[in-house]
Coordinates of C-alpha atoms in Angstrom, one line a residue:
Chain Z
X1 CA 0.0 0.0 0.0
X2 CA 2.1 2.9 1.3
X3 CA 5.6 3.1 -0.2
X4 CA 8.7 2.7 1.9
X5 CA 10.4 5.9 2.8
X6 CA 14.1 6.2 3.6
X7 CA 13.5 7.6 7.1
X8 CA 17.0 9.1 7.6
X9 CA 16.9 10.9 4.3
X10 CA 13.3 11.9 4.8
X11 CA 13.8 13.6 8.2
X12 CA 17.1 15.3 7.6
X13 CA 16.4 19.0 8.5
X14 CA 16.0 21.2 5.4
X15 CA 13.8 21.5 2.4
X16 CA 13.2 18.5 0.1
X17 CA 10.7 18.0 -2.7
X18 CA 7.1 17.2 -1.7
X19 CA 7.4 14.0 -3.8
X20 CA 10.2 12.8 -1.5
X21 CA 8.2 13.7 1.6
X22 CA 5.6 10.9 0.7
X23 CA 2.9 13.0 -0.9
X24 CA 3.3 11.3 -4.3
X25 CA 2.3 7.6 -4.3
X26 CA 1.5 6.4 -7.8
X27 CA 0.9 2.9 -6.5
X28 CA -1.5 3.9 -3.8
X29 CA -4.6 1.8 -3.7
X30 CA -7.6 4.1 -3.0
X31 CA -9.8 2.9 -0.1
X32 CA -13.6 3.0 -0.2
X33 CA -13.4 5.3 2.9
X34 CA -11.0 7.8 1.3
X35 CA -12.1 11.2 0.3
X36 CA -10.8 11.8 -3.2
X37 CA -10.3 15.2 -4.8
X38 CA -9.3 16.0 -8.3
X39 CA -7.6 19.3 -8.9
X40 CA -6.8 21.1 -12.2
X41 CA -3.3 22.3 -11.6
X42 CA -1.4 24.9 -13.6
X43 CA 2.2 24.5 -12.2
X44 CA 4.7 27.3 -12.3
X45 CA 7.3 27.0 -15.1
X46 CA 9.8 24.4 -14.2
X47 CA 7.7 22.6 -11.7
X48 CA 6.9 19.1 -12.9
X49 CA 3.3 17.9 -12.7
X50 CA 4.0 15.1 -10.1
X51 CA 5.8 17.5 -7.8
X52 CA 3.0 20.1 -8.2
X53 CA 0.4 17.4 -7.4
X54 CA 2.5 16.2 -4.4
X55 CA 2.8 19.8 -3.2
X56 CA -1.0 20.3 -3.4
X57 CA -1.5 17.0 -1.5
X58 CA 1.0 18.2 1.1
X59 CA -0.3 21.7 1.5
X60 CA -3.9 20.4 1.8
X61 CA -3.0 17.9 4.5
X62 CA 0.0 17.7 6.8
X63 CA 2.9 19.5 5.1
X64 CA 4.7 22.7 5.7
X65 CA 7.5 24.1 3.6
X66 CA 10.3 22.4 5.4
X67 CA 11.0 19.1 7.2
X68 CA 9.8 18.9 10.8
X69 CA 10.9 16.2 13.2
X70 CA 7.6 16.4 15.0
X71 CA 6.0 14.4 12.2
X72 CA 7.7 11.4 13.7
X73 CA 5.6 11.7 16.9
X74 CA 2.6 10.9 14.7
X75 CA 1.3 8.1 12.5
X76 CA 2.2 10.5 9.8
X77 CA 1.8 8.1 6.8
X78 CA -1.9 8.0 7.6
X79 CA -2.4 11.8 7.7
X80 CA -0.5 12.6 4.6
X81 CA -2.7 13.1 1.6
X82 CA -1.5 11.0 -1.3
X83 CA -1.4 12.3 -4.9
X84 CA -1.7 9.1 -6.9
X85 CA -2.4 10.1 -10.5
X86 CA -1.7 12.9 -12.8
X87 CA -3.4 13.3 -16.2
X88 CA -2.8 15.9 -18.9
X89 CA -5.7 18.2 -19.6
X90 CA -6.8 17.5 -23.2
X91 CA -5.7 20.4 -25.5
X92 CA -4.1 22.3 -22.7
X93 CA -0.4 21.5 -22.2
X94 CA 0.0 23.9 -19.3
X95 CA -2.6 22.1 -17.1
X96 CA -2.9 18.7 -15.3
X97 CA -5.6 16.9 -13.4
X98 CA -4.2 15.6 -10.2
X99 CA -6.0 13.0 -8.1
X100 CA -5.4 13.1 -4.4
X101 CA -6.7 10.7 -1.7
X102 CA -7.3 11.8 1.9
X103 CA -7.9 9.3 4.7
X104 CA -11.2 9.6 6.5
X105 CA -9.3 10.3 9.7
X106 CA -8.4 13.8 8.4
X107 CA -11.9 15.1 8.8
X108 CA -14.2 16.0 11.6
X109 CA -17.6 14.3 11.3
X110 CA -20.4 16.5 9.9
X111 CA -18.3 19.7 9.3
X112 CA -18.1 21.3 5.9
X113 CA -15.9 24.0 7.5
X114 CA -13.4 21.4 8.5
X115 CA -13.5 19.7 5.1
X116 CA -13.0 22.9 3.3
X117 CA -10.3 24.2 5.6
X118 CA -8.2 21.3 4.4
X119 CA -9.2 21.0 0.8
X120 CA -9.4 24.6 -0.2
X121 CA -7.5 26.1 2.7
X122 CA -3.9 27.5 2.4
X123 CA -3.3 25.5 -0.8
X124 CA -5.1 27.9 -3.1
X125 CA -2.6 30.6 -2.4
X126 CA 0.4 28.3 -2.8
X127 CA 3.2 29.9 -4.9
X128 CA 4.4 26.7 -6.7
X129 CA 1.1 26.6 -8.6
X130 CA 0.1 29.4 -10.9
X131 CA -3.6 28.4 -10.6
X132 CA -5.6 25.7 -9.0
X133 CA -9.1 24.5 -9.4
X134 CA -11.0 21.9 -7.4
X135 CA -12.9 20.1 -10.1
X136 CA -14.7 17.3 -8.2
X137 CA -14.7 15.2 -5.1
X138 CA -15.7 11.7 -4.2
X139 CA -17.3 11.5 -0.8
X140 CA -17.2 8.1 0.9
X141 CA -20.5 6.8 2.2
X142 CA -18.9 6.5 5.7
X143 CA -18.3 10.3 5.7
X144 CA -21.7 11.2 4.2
X145 CA -23.3 9.4 7.0
X146 CA -22.0 12.0 9.4
X147 CA -24.1 14.7 7.7
X148 CA -27.8 15.1 8.1
X149 CA -28.3 16.5 4.6
X150 CA -31.4 18.4 3.3
X151 CA -33.9 18.9 6.0
X152 CA -36.9 18.3 3.7
X153 CA -35.8 16.9 0.3
X154 CA -37.7 16.7 -2.9
X155 CA -40.0 13.9 -1.9
X156 CA -41.2 15.5 1.3
X157 CA -41.3 19.0 -0.2
X158 CA -43.8 17.8 -2.8
X159 CA -45.9 15.9 -0.3
X160 CA -46.1 19.0 1.9
X161 CA -47.0 21.3 -1.0
X162 CA -49.3 18.7 -2.5
X163 CA -47.7 19.3 -5.9
X164 CA -46.7 16.4 -8.1
X165 CA -45.8 15.5 -11.6
X166 CA -44.6 18.9 -12.9
X167 CA -41.8 21.4 -12.2
X168 CA -42.7 24.0 -9.6
X169 CA -43.0 27.6 -10.7
X170 CA -41.5 30.6 -9.0
X171 CA -40.5 34.2 -9.5
X172 CA -38.2 36.7 -7.8
X173 CA -39.9 40.0 -6.8
X174 CA -38.6 42.9 -8.9
X175 CA -37.3 45.5 -8.6
X176 CA -34.8 43.9 -6.2
X177 CA -34.5 47.0 -4.1
X178 CA -36.7 50.0 -3.2
X179 CA -40.2 48.5 -2.9
X180 CA -41.9 49.2 0.4
X181 CA -43.3 46.2 2.3
X182 CA -46.8 47.1 1.1
X183 CA -45.8 47.4 -2.5
X184 CA -43.6 44.3 -2.4
X185 CA -46.5 42.2 -1.1
X186 CA -48.6 43.3 -4.1
X187 CA -46.1 41.6 -6.4
X188 CA -46.2 38.4 -4.3
X189 CA -50.0 38.3 -4.2
X190 CA -50.5 38.9 -8.0
X191 CA -47.9 36.3 -9.0
X192 CA -49.2 33.6 -6.6
X193 CA -52.9 34.2 -7.4
X194 CA -52.0 34.1 -11.1
X195 CA -50.6 30.6 -10.9
X196 CA -47.1 30.5 -9.4
X197 CA -46.3 28.2 -6.5
X198 CA -43.6 30.3 -5.0
X199 CA -42.3 33.9 -5.0
X200 CA -38.9 34.7 -3.8
X201 CA -37.0 37.4 -2.0
X202 CA -33.8 38.4 -3.9
X203 CA -30.4 37.7 -2.4
X204 CA -29.8 41.2 -1.3
X205 CA -33.3 41.9 0.2
X206 CA -32.5 41.7 3.9
X207 CA -33.6 44.6 6.1
X208 CA -32.9 48.0 4.5
X209 CA -34.2 51.4 5.2
X210 CA -36.9 51.1 2.5
X211 CA -38.3 47.8 3.9
X212 CA -37.7 46.5 7.4
X213 CA -37.7 42.6 7.5
X214 CA -40.7 42.3 9.8
X215 CA -42.7 44.5 7.5
X216 CA -41.7 42.4 4.5
X217 CA -42.6 39.1 6.3
X218 CA -46.0 40.4 7.4
X219 CA -47.0 41.7 4.0
X220 CA -45.7 38.7 2.2
X221 CA -47.6 36.3 4.4
X222 CA -50.8 38.3 3.8
X223 CA -50.2 37.8 0.1
X224 CA -49.4 34.1 0.5
X225 CA -52.5 33.4 2.6
X226 CA -54.8 35.4 0.3
X227 CA -53.5 33.6 -2.8
X228 CA -53.9 30.3 -1.1
X229 CA -57.5 31.0 -0.3
X230 CA -58.1 32.3 -3.9
X231 CA -56.7 29.1 -5.5
X232 CA -57.1 26.3 -3.0
X233 CA -53.4 25.6 -3.3
X234 CA -50.5 25.6 -0.9
X235 CA -48.4 28.7 -1.8
X236 CA -45.1 30.0 -0.5
X237 CA -42.7 32.9 -0.4
X238 CA -39.0 32.4 0.3
X239 CA -38.5 34.7 3.2
X240 CA -34.8 35.6 3.1
X241 CA -33.5 35.4 6.7
X242 CA -29.9 36.3 5.7
X243 CA -28.5 38.7 8.3
X244 CA -25.3 39.9 10.0
X245 CA -25.4 37.4 12.9
X246 CA -26.8 33.9 13.6
X247 CA -28.9 35.4 16.4
X248 CA -30.6 37.8 14.0
X249 CA -31.1 35.0 11.4
X250 CA -32.7 32.7 14.1
X251 CA -35.0 35.6 15.1
X252 CA -36.1 36.1 11.5
X253 CA -36.6 32.4 10.9
X254 CA -38.7 32.1 14.1
X255 CA -40.9 34.9 12.9
X256 CA -41.4 33.3 9.5
X257 CA -42.4 30.1 11.3
X258 CA -44.9 32.0 13.6
X259 CA -46.5 33.5 10.5
X260 CA -47.0 30.1 8.9
X261 CA -44.5 30.2 6.1
X262 CA -43.6 26.9 4.5
X263 CA -40.2 28.0 3.4
X264 CA -37.3 30.3 4.3
X265 CA -34.2 31.4 2.4
X266 CA -30.5 32.0 3.0
X267 CA -27.7 33.2 0.9
X268 CA -24.5 31.2 0.2
X269 CA -22.5 34.2 1.5
X270 CA -23.5 33.5 5.1
X271 CA -20.9 30.7 5.1
X272 CA -20.8 27.0 5.5
X273 CA -21.2 26.8 9.3
X274 CA -24.1 29.2 9.3
X275 CA -25.8 27.1 6.5
X276 CA -25.4 24.0 8.6
X277 CA -26.9 25.7 11.6
X278 CA -29.9 27.0 9.6
X279 CA -30.3 23.4 8.2
X280 CA -30.6 22.1 11.7
X281 CA -33.1 24.8 12.5
X282 CA -35.1 24.0 9.4
X283 CA -35.1 20.3 10.3
X284 CA -36.3 21.0 13.8
X285 CA -39.1 23.3 12.5
X286 CA -40.4 21.5 9.4
X287 CA -39.2 24.3 7.2
X288 CA -38.1 24.0 3.6
X289 CA -34.6 25.7 3.2
X290 CA -33.9 27.6 0.0
X291 CA -30.3 28.5 -0.8
X292 CA -29.5 31.4 -3.1
X293 CA -25.9 30.9 -4.4
X294 CA -25.0 34.5 -4.1
X295 CA -21.2 35.0 -4.6
X296 CA -20.4 31.6 -6.1
X297 CA -19.5 33.2 -9.5
X298 CA -16.4 34.7 -8.0
X299 CA -14.8 31.3 -7.6
X300 CA -16.8 28.8 -9.7
X301 CA -16.8 30.3 -13.2
X302 CA -13.2 30.4 -14.4
X303 CA -11.8 27.1 -15.5
X304 CA -8.3 27.6 -14.4
X305 CA -8.8 28.7 -10.7
X306 CA -11.3 28.2 -8.0
X307 CA -13.9 25.5 -7.2
X308 CA -16.3 24.0 -9.7
X309 CA -19.9 24.5 -8.8
X310 CA -20.6 20.8 -8.8
X311 CA -18.3 20.6 -5.8
X312 CA -20.3 23.4 -4.1
X313 CA -23.5 21.5 -4.9
X314 CA -22.0 18.4 -3.2
X315 CA -21.1 20.3 -0.1
X316 CA -24.5 21.9 0.0
X317 CA -26.3 18.6 -0.3
X318 CA -24.2 17.5 2.7
X319 CA -24.6 20.7 4.6
X320 CA -28.4 20.4 4.1
X321 CA -30.3 22.7 1.9
X322 CA -33.6 21.8 0.1
X323 CA -33.3 24.2 -2.9
X324 CA -30.2 25.4 -4.7
X325 CA -29.8 27.6 -7.7
X326 CA -28.2 25.4 -10.2
X327 CA -28.4 27.0 -13.7
X328 CA -30.9 27.2 -16.5
X329 CA -28.8 26.3 -19.6
X330 CA -31.0 28.7 -21.7
X331 CA -31.2 31.8 -19.5
X332 CA -29.0 34.8 -18.9
X333 CA -26.5 33.2 -16.5
X334 CA -23.5 30.9 -17.2
X335 CA -24.3 27.3 -18.0
X336 CA -23.0 24.7 -20.4
X337 CA -25.8 22.0 -20.9
X338 CA -23.5 19.1 -20.0
X339 CA -22.1 20.8 -16.9
X340 CA -25.6 21.8 -15.7
X341 CA -26.7 18.2 -16.2
X342 CA -23.9 17.1 -13.9
X343 CA -24.9 19.6 -11.2
X344 CA -28.6 18.6 -11.5
X345 CA -27.7 14.9 -11.2
X346 CA -25.6 15.7 -8.1
X347 CA -28.6 17.4 -6.5
X348 CA -31.2 14.8 -7.4
X349 CA -29.9 11.3 -7.9
X350 CA -29.3 8.7 -5.3
X351 CA -26.2 7.4 -7.2
X352 CA -24.3 9.3 -9.8
X353 CA -21.9 7.3 -12.0
X354 CA -18.7 8.8 -13.3
X355 CA -19.5 10.8 -16.4
X356 CA -16.7 13.0 -17.7
X357 CA -18.9 14.6 -20.3
X358 CA -21.1 16.1 -17.5
X359 CA -18.0 16.9 -15.4
X360 CA -18.5 14.1 -12.9
X361 CA -15.1 12.5 -12.3
X362 CA -16.2 9.8 -9.8
X363 CA -18.9 7.3 -9.1
X364 CA -20.8 8.8 -6.1
X365 CA -23.2 6.9 -3.9
X366 CA -25.3 9.5 -2.0
X367 CA -26.1 7.1 0.8
X368 CA -29.5 8.1 2.1
X369 CA -29.1 11.9 2.0
X370 CA -32.3 13.6 0.7
X371 CA -32.5 15.0 -2.8
X372 CA -32.0 18.7 -3.3
X373 CA -34.5 20.6 -5.6
X374 CA -32.4 22.5 -8.2
X375 CA -33.7 26.0 -9.0
X376 CA -33.5 27.5 -12.5
X377 CA -33.5 31.2 -12.4
X378 CA -32.3 34.1 -14.6
X379 CA -33.6 35.2 -17.9
X380 CA -36.0 32.4 -18.7
X381 CA -39.6 32.8 -20.2
X382 CA -42.6 30.8 -21.2
X383 CA -41.5 30.4 -24.8
X384 CA -38.6 28.2 -23.7
X385 CA -40.8 25.8 -21.7
X386 CA -40.1 22.8 -24.0
X387 CA -36.3 23.4 -23.7
X388 CA -36.5 23.8 -19.9
X389 CA -38.5 20.7 -19.4
X390 CA -36.1 18.7 -21.7
X391 CA -32.9 20.0 -20.2
X392 CA -33.9 20.2 -16.5
X393 CA -36.6 17.6 -16.1
X394 CA -39.6 17.6 -13.7
X395 CA -38.0 18.0 -10.3
X396 CA -36.9 21.6 -10.4
X397 CA -38.3 25.1 -9.6
X398 CA -38.5 27.2 -12.8
X399 CA -38.2 30.8 -11.7
X400 CA -39.6 33.4 -14.1
X401 CA -39.0 36.8 -12.5
X402 CA -38.9 39.2 -15.4
X403 CA -40.9 36.6 -17.4
X404 CA -43.8 37.0 -14.9
X405 CA -43.6 40.6 -13.7
X406 CA -42.7 42.0 -17.1
X407 CA -45.8 40.7 -18.8
X408 CA -47.7 43.4 -20.7
X409 CA -51.0 42.6 -19.1
X410 CA -49.6 42.4 -15.6
X411 CA -48.1 40.1 -13.0
X412 CA -51.1 37.7 -12.6
X413 CA -51.4 37.3 -16.4
X414 CA -47.6 36.6 -16.6
X415 CA -48.0 33.9 -13.9
X416 CA -51.0 32.4 -15.7
X417 CA -49.0 32.3 -19.0
X418 CA -46.2 30.4 -17.4
X419 CA -48.4 27.9 -15.6
X420 CA -50.5 27.2 -18.8
X421 CA -47.3 26.8 -20.8
X422 CA -45.9 24.4 -18.2
X423 CA -49.0 22.3 -17.8
X424 CA -49.5 22.1 -21.6
X425 CA -45.9 21.0 -22.0
X426 CA -46.1 18.3 -19.3
X427 CA -49.3 17.0 -20.7
X428 CA -47.8 16.8 -24.2
X429 CA -44.6 15.1 -22.9
X430 CA -46.7 12.5 -21.0
X431 CA -48.7 11.9 -24.2
X432 CA -45.5 10.8 -25.9
X433 CA -45.0 13.9 -28.1
X434 CA -41.6 15.0 -29.1
X435 CA -41.6 18.3 -27.2
X436 CA -38.1 19.3 -28.2
X437 CA -39.3 19.7 -31.8
X438 CA -43.0 20.3 -31.3
X439 CA -42.6 22.6 -28.4
X440 CA -43.3 25.9 -30.2
X441 CA -46.4 24.4 -31.8
X442 CA -47.7 23.0 -28.5
X443 CA -47.3 26.5 -27.0
X444 CA -49.0 28.1 -29.9
X445 CA -52.0 25.7 -29.6
X446 CA -52.3 26.6 -25.9
X447 CA -52.0 30.3 -26.8
X448 CA -55.1 30.1 -28.9
X449 CA -57.3 29.8 -25.8
X450 CA -55.0 31.5 -23.4
X451 CA -54.5 35.2 -24.3
X452 CA -51.8 35.9 -21.6
X453 CA -49.7 33.1 -23.1
X454 CA -50.1 34.5 -26.6
X455 CA -48.9 37.9 -25.3
X456 CA -46.0 36.4 -23.5
X457 CA -44.9 34.5 -26.6
X458 CA -45.2 37.6 -28.7
X459 CA -43.2 39.8 -26.3
X460 CA -40.3 37.4 -25.6
X461 CA -40.3 35.4 -28.8
X462 CA -36.8 36.1 -29.9
X463 CA -35.1 36.5 -26.5
X464 CA -32.2 34.2 -26.1
X465 CA -28.8 34.5 -24.4
X466 CA -26.4 32.7 -26.7
X467 CA -23.0 33.4 -25.3
X468 CA -20.2 30.9 -25.1
X469 CA -19.9 29.1 -21.7
X470 CA -16.7 29.5 -19.8
X471 CA -17.1 26.4 -17.7
X472 CA -17.1 23.4 -20.2
X473 CA -15.9 19.8 -19.8
X474 CA -12.4 18.8 -20.7
X475 CA -12.2 15.1 -21.0
X476 CA -10.9 12.1 -22.7
X477 CA -12.5 8.7 -22.4
X478 CA -10.7 6.8 -19.7
X479 CA -11.3 4.2 -16.9
X480 CA -12.9 5.0 -13.6
X481 CA -10.5 5.5 -10.8
X482 CA -13.0 5.0 -8.0
X483 CA -13.1 1.3 -7.4
Chain Y
X1 CA -63.4 30.5 -8.2
X2 CA -61.6 27.4 -9.6
X3 CA -59.5 25.2 -7.4
X4 CA -56.1 24.8 -9.1
X5 CA -54.7 21.8 -7.3
X6 CA -53.2 19.0 -9.4
X7 CA -51.0 19.0 -12.5
X8 CA -53.4 20.2 -15.1
X9 CA -56.0 22.5 -13.5
X10 CA -54.9 25.5 -15.7
X11 CA -55.8 23.6 -18.8
X12 CA -59.4 23.0 -20.2
X13 CA -61.0 19.9 -18.5
X14 CA -59.2 16.8 -19.8
X15 CA -61.2 14.6 -22.2
X16 CA -61.5 10.9 -21.3
X17 CA -59.0 10.2 -24.1
X18 CA -56.5 12.6 -22.6
X19 CA -57.0 11.1 -19.1
X20 CA -56.4 7.7 -20.6
X21 CA -53.1 8.8 -22.1
X22 CA -51.9 10.3 -18.8
X23 CA -52.9 7.0 -17.1
X24 CA -50.8 5.2 -19.7
X25 CA -47.8 7.4 -18.9
X26 CA -48.1 6.3 -15.2
X27 CA -48.5 2.6 -16.0
X28 CA -45.6 2.7 -18.4
X29 CA -43.5 3.9 -15.5
X30 CA -44.7 1.1 -13.3
X31 CA -46.7 3.4 -11.0
X32 CA -49.9 2.3 -9.3
X33 CA -52.9 4.5 -10.2
X34 CA -55.6 5.3 -7.7
X35 CA -58.8 7.3 -7.8
X36 CA -59.8 9.5 -4.9
X37 CA -62.8 11.8 -4.2
X38 CA -63.7 14.5 -1.7
X39 CA -66.1 17.3 -1.0
X40 CA -63.6 19.0 1.3
X41 CA -61.0 20.5 -1.1
X42 CA -58.9 22.4 1.6
X43 CA -55.3 22.1 0.4
X44 CA -54.3 20.6 3.8
X45 CA -57.0 17.9 3.4
X46 CA -54.4 15.3 2.4
X47 CA -56.6 12.2 2.7
X48 CA -59.3 12.3 0.1
X49 CA -61.5 9.1 0.2
X50 CA -60.1 6.3 -1.7
X51 CA -62.3 4.8 -4.4
X52 CA -60.7 1.4 -3.8
X53 CA -57.0 0.8 -3.2
X54 CA -54.3 1.9 -5.7
X55 CA -54.5 -0.6 -8.6
X56 CA -51.2 -2.2 -8.1
X57 CA -51.8 -5.1 -10.5
X58 CA -53.7 -3.3 -13.1
X59 CA -51.6 -2.6 -16.2
X60 CA -54.4 -1.6 -18.7
X61 CA -55.4 2.0 -18.9
X62 CA -59.0 1.0 -20.0
X63 CA -59.4 -0.7 -16.6
X64 CA -58.4 2.5 -14.8
X65 CA -60.8 4.5 -17.0
X66 CA -63.6 2.2 -15.9
X67 CA -62.9 3.0 -12.2
X68 CA -62.9 6.7 -13.0
X69 CA -66.2 6.5 -14.8
X70 CA -67.8 4.5 -11.9
X71 CA -66.4 7.0 -9.4
X72 CA -67.9 9.9 -11.4
X73 CA -71.3 8.2 -11.5
X74 CA -71.2 7.6 -7.7
X75 CA -70.0 11.1 -6.9
X76 CA -70.9 13.4 -9.8
X77 CA -70.5 16.7 -7.8
X78 CA -67.4 15.7 -5.8
X79 CA -63.8 16.5 -6.6
X80 CA -62.2 13.4 -8.1
X81 CA -58.4 13.1 -8.7
X82 CA -56.2 10.5 -10.3
X83 CA -53.0 9.8 -8.4
X84 CA -50.0 7.6 -9.4
X85 CA -47.9 6.0 -6.7
X86 CA -44.2 5.1 -7.3
X87 CA -42.8 2.4 -5.0
X88 CA -39.2 2.7 -6.2
X89 CA -36.3 3.4 -3.9
X90 CA -35.7 7.1 -3.5
X91 CA -39.3 8.0 -4.3
X92 CA -42.0 5.9 -2.5
X93 CA -44.4 8.8 -3.0
X94 CA -47.1 10.1 -5.4
X95 CA -45.6 11.1 -8.8
X96 CA -48.8 12.4 -10.4
X97 CA -52.0 14.0 -9.2
X98 CA -54.6 15.6 -11.4
X99 CA -58.3 16.4 -11.1
X100 CA -60.8 14.6 -13.4
X101 CA -64.1 15.8 -11.9
X102 CA -65.2 18.9 -10.1
X103 CA -68.5 20.5 -9.0
X104 CA -70.1 23.1 -11.3
X105 CA -70.1 25.7 -8.6
X106 CA -66.9 26.1 -6.6
X107 CA -67.6 28.6 -3.8
X108 CA -64.0 28.8 -2.6
X109 CA -62.5 29.6 0.7
X110 CA -63.0 32.1 3.4
X111 CA -59.8 33.6 4.9
X112 CA -60.1 34.6 8.6
X113 CA -57.5 36.8 10.2
X114 CA -56.9 36.9 13.9
X115 CA -55.0 39.9 14.9
X116 CA -52.4 39.1 17.5
X117 CA -49.5 41.0 19.1
X118 CA -46.9 42.9 17.1
X119 CA -49.2 43.4 14.1
X120 CA -49.0 39.7 13.5
X121 CA -51.9 37.8 12.0
X122 CA -53.0 34.2 12.4
X123 CA -54.6 33.0 9.1
X124 CA -57.3 30.3 8.9
X125 CA -58.7 29.2 5.6
X126 CA -62.1 27.4 5.5
X127 CA -64.0 26.1 2.5
X128 CA -67.5 27.7 2.3
X129 CA -68.8 24.3 1.3
X130 CA -67.9 22.6 4.5
X131 CA -70.5 24.6 6.4
X132 CA -72.8 21.8 5.3
X133 CA -72.4 18.1 6.4
X134 CA -70.2 15.8 4.4
X135 CA -72.0 14.4 1.3
X136 CA -74.3 17.4 1.2
X137 CA -71.9 20.1 0.2
X138 CA -72.0 20.6 -3.6

């Protein structure tokens, strides 16, 4: 298993290559209980890929820049991460994929903070690499079992909402900033009454001078309750409880619960530990927990440096959120169809096999962690319904913000247009029709009896966002490394 | 008002042929179809009366249609929904739910607000129809 190290040479004081310190083990046999990470490494000129991989393994586990004798007081072979494989990145001679195994002993149970302090801690600022990106991780079942996961999950969310067999529909209240509580609730009421299941606070709606959080919660719940009575459906508004301190977030969440909300919302920027705390709170209080991924683009988007969003999605399924914004493919925000597929699978499947085309480097058994509902939001409209249903499937929340509120006949008409388009498309799919090709015709047929849909199709008929994706798969067909 | 529970309430009422095609979709996925009815359509009224058990061993949409027709004859002014139950690992829950019969007149829901401290309100929603006894509501 572990290679023999010449102890005398290894522990002579001074600086020796990481490879010689035991962080490069090409013969290492990965254990089922190991955490595996695959990094995209861009080494500095003159640093060979294996040494760079060993350095990343070292700096994300036990190593420091020089030899320390105190290693010998520990079972240091165990704690050393082992880089065991380096592959060239296809069509990019400056970069390499390095596979690194970490023993389960390295991690505290149930702590994303502890996991990330190792895996993306100091190592990302390390001088020997020009750039570093965490592409994917394999989480062993033994480790997943130390996390509670999503407090509600797709199955229970649908049962609580009494909504089955179709994507859920949402919208974000616009404008993001400036509406008073009273005016804000109007948007919520119109959208829910018109046919949406959810309306959502935006990520930066917290408690500003124009709208204090208590006011927002009260007016939004009036809107939710009125819409529920007007339609006979369960309705919800994601009340964003994001605040400066945990105490303040708990206070807001408690108030949302008292008012009878089925769902609350947090932003990714509150941090991993705060997310896990709110997940515990949500589990204790039968609350659906919506996560807005505010801030992720700063480190997920560029291919050379940062953390791939599929890894964030994995961490969030472990940390325990019920909804996560995961891309639309066709909307205004970044999203290559294959990469989005990999992220959606990561949220929703009980087992995801290795699939390099969708960016999944490993087989991943999700143990019994609940499924996360992916949310598609940003620049989507009713005319894309066939594409959305084909790309994203049924277990997703489709959020049409501008595509509801911007409707020429008003918010309720916009909501109705979206709901009719959705139900018509699901009906047609279930009838066995080829919605990818027949989609526009199916929408046009429904628009013959639904004027708001006709208007929506006319207003947004040519709106697409065809920009090249920055985060795309780099792969060659090869064998699985996770036994 | 029109209660919009279920997958297809925003579409014109489904024809029997359309219902049959949806049932086929469920059966093709290995789901068990059931027929349920109620005259209390409150969204939190989870347990509508079962018109028999889910039809676990029935694989023919025509057989399900027969059950729907019989249920409609027995309860012509009730809400009737078709549900599809998936027993597979990771689901074990309904996968479809759509209304196939509803009363001509849907009076809707009364929303009561109880003002409590701090400008908070407690909301209670009640169907106007449930003021009358079960079976005598629509």
